[in-house]
Amino acid sequence: MIFLFLTLLTGALIVSFFQKYILRVKEPDIEELWRELEEQKWYQELRADPKREAFLNSSKRDGLLHDPYYVRKIIDKEGHRDGFIWHVKEKA
């Protein structure tokens, strides 16, 4: 069992090294994604309410909007966007 765990861990490290140094896969820049998000009309409508704007700002610090992959999903995919809008309206 330990051998299997160590084998999987070694494989994950090799893949990570290959992506980072050989393929030069870069992490998305969260600041750039936030600028792109703020250009979206639906996001501007959400920010119109002061309570929601405060919630969105706190979400940027330590919530859903802190994850660059999630921000990319809500920009690109309508289903994720609708779920995020519903979440903000419920929580704010």
Coordinates of C-alpha atoms in Angstrom, one line a residue:
M1 CA 0.0 0.0 0.0
I2 CA 2.8 2.4 0.9
F3 CA 4.6 1.4 -2.4
L4 CA 1.5 2.4 -4.4
F5 CA 1.2 5.7 -2.6
L6 CA 4.9 6.5 -3.2
T7 CA 4.6 5.5 -6.8
L8 CA 1.6 7.8 -7.3
L9 CA 3.3 10.7 -5.5
T10 CA 6.4 10.3 -7.6
G11 CA 4.3 10.2 -10.8
A12 CA 2.5 13.4 -9.8
L13 CA 5.8 15.1 -9.1
I14 CA 7.2 14.1 -12.4
V15 CA 4.1 15.3 -14.3
S16 CA 4.2 18.6 -12.4
F17 CA 7.9 19.1 -13.2
F18 CA 7.3 18.3 -16.9
Q19 CA 4.4 20.8 -17.1
K20 CA 6.2 23.5 -15.3
Y21 CA 9.7 23.4 -16.7
I22 CA 9.5 21.5 -20.0
L23 CA 6.1 22.7 -21.4
R24 CA 6.2 26.1 -19.6
V25 CA 2.6 25.9 -18.5
K26 CA 2.0 29.1 -16.6
E27 CA -0.5 29.6 -13.8
P28 CA -3.2 32.1 -14.8
D29 CA -2.8 35.6 -13.5
I30 CA -5.6 36.4 -11.1
E31 CA -5.3 40.1 -11.5
E32 CA -5.8 39.8 -15.2
L33 CA -8.8 37.5 -14.8
W34 CA -10.3 40.0 -12.3
R35 CA -10.0 42.8 -14.9
E36 CA -11.6 40.6 -17.5
L37 CA -14.4 39.7 -15.1
E38 CA -15.1 43.4 -14.3
E39 CA -15.7 44.0 -18.0
Q40 CA -18.6 41.5 -18.0
K41 CA -22.0 43.2 -18.0
W42 CA -23.6 40.6 -15.7
Y43 CA -20.8 41.2 -13.1
Q44 CA -21.3 44.9 -13.3
E45 CA -25.0 44.4 -12.6
L46 CA -24.1 42.2 -9.6
R47 CA -21.8 44.9 -8.2
A48 CA -24.5 47.6 -8.5
D49 CA -25.9 46.5 -5.1
P50 CA -23.6 47.7 -2.2
K51 CA -24.2 44.5 -0.2
R52 CA -23.3 42.3 -3.1
E53 CA -20.2 44.4 -3.9
A54 CA -18.9 44.0 -0.3
F55 CA -19.5 40.2 -0.6
L56 CA -17.7 40.1 -4.0
N57 CA -14.7 42.0 -2.6
S58 CA -14.5 39.6 0.3
S59 CA -14.8 36.7 -2.1
K60 CA -11.8 38.0 -4.0
R61 CA -9.7 38.0 -0.8
D62 CA -10.6 34.5 0.4
G63 CA -13.6 33.1 -1.4
L64 CA -14.6 31.7 -4.8
L65 CA -13.0 34.6 -6.7
H66 CA -9.6 33.8 -5.2
D67 CA -9.3 30.7 -7.4
P68 CA -8.1 31.6 -10.9
Y69 CA -9.5 28.4 -12.5
Y70 CA -12.9 29.1 -11.1
V71 CA -12.8 32.7 -12.3
R72 CA -12.0 31.5 -15.8
K73 CA -14.9 29.0 -15.6
I74 CA -17.5 31.7 -14.6
I75 CA -16.2 33.9 -17.4
D76 CA -16.4 31.2 -20.1
K77 CA -19.2 28.9 -19.1
E78 CA -22.8 30.0 -18.7
G79 CA -23.7 27.2 -16.3
H80 CA -21.0 28.1 -13.9
R81 CA -21.8 31.7 -14.2
D82 CA -25.5 31.1 -13.4
G83 CA -24.5 29.1 -10.3
F84 CA -22.1 31.8 -9.2
I85 CA -24.8 34.5 -9.6
W86 CA -27.3 32.4 -7.6
H87 CA -24.6 31.9 -4.9
V88 CA -23.9 35.6 -4.6
K89 CA -27.6 36.5 -4.5
E90 CA -28.2 33.9 -1.7
K91 CA -25.2 34.9 0.4
A92 CA -25.3 38.6 0.1

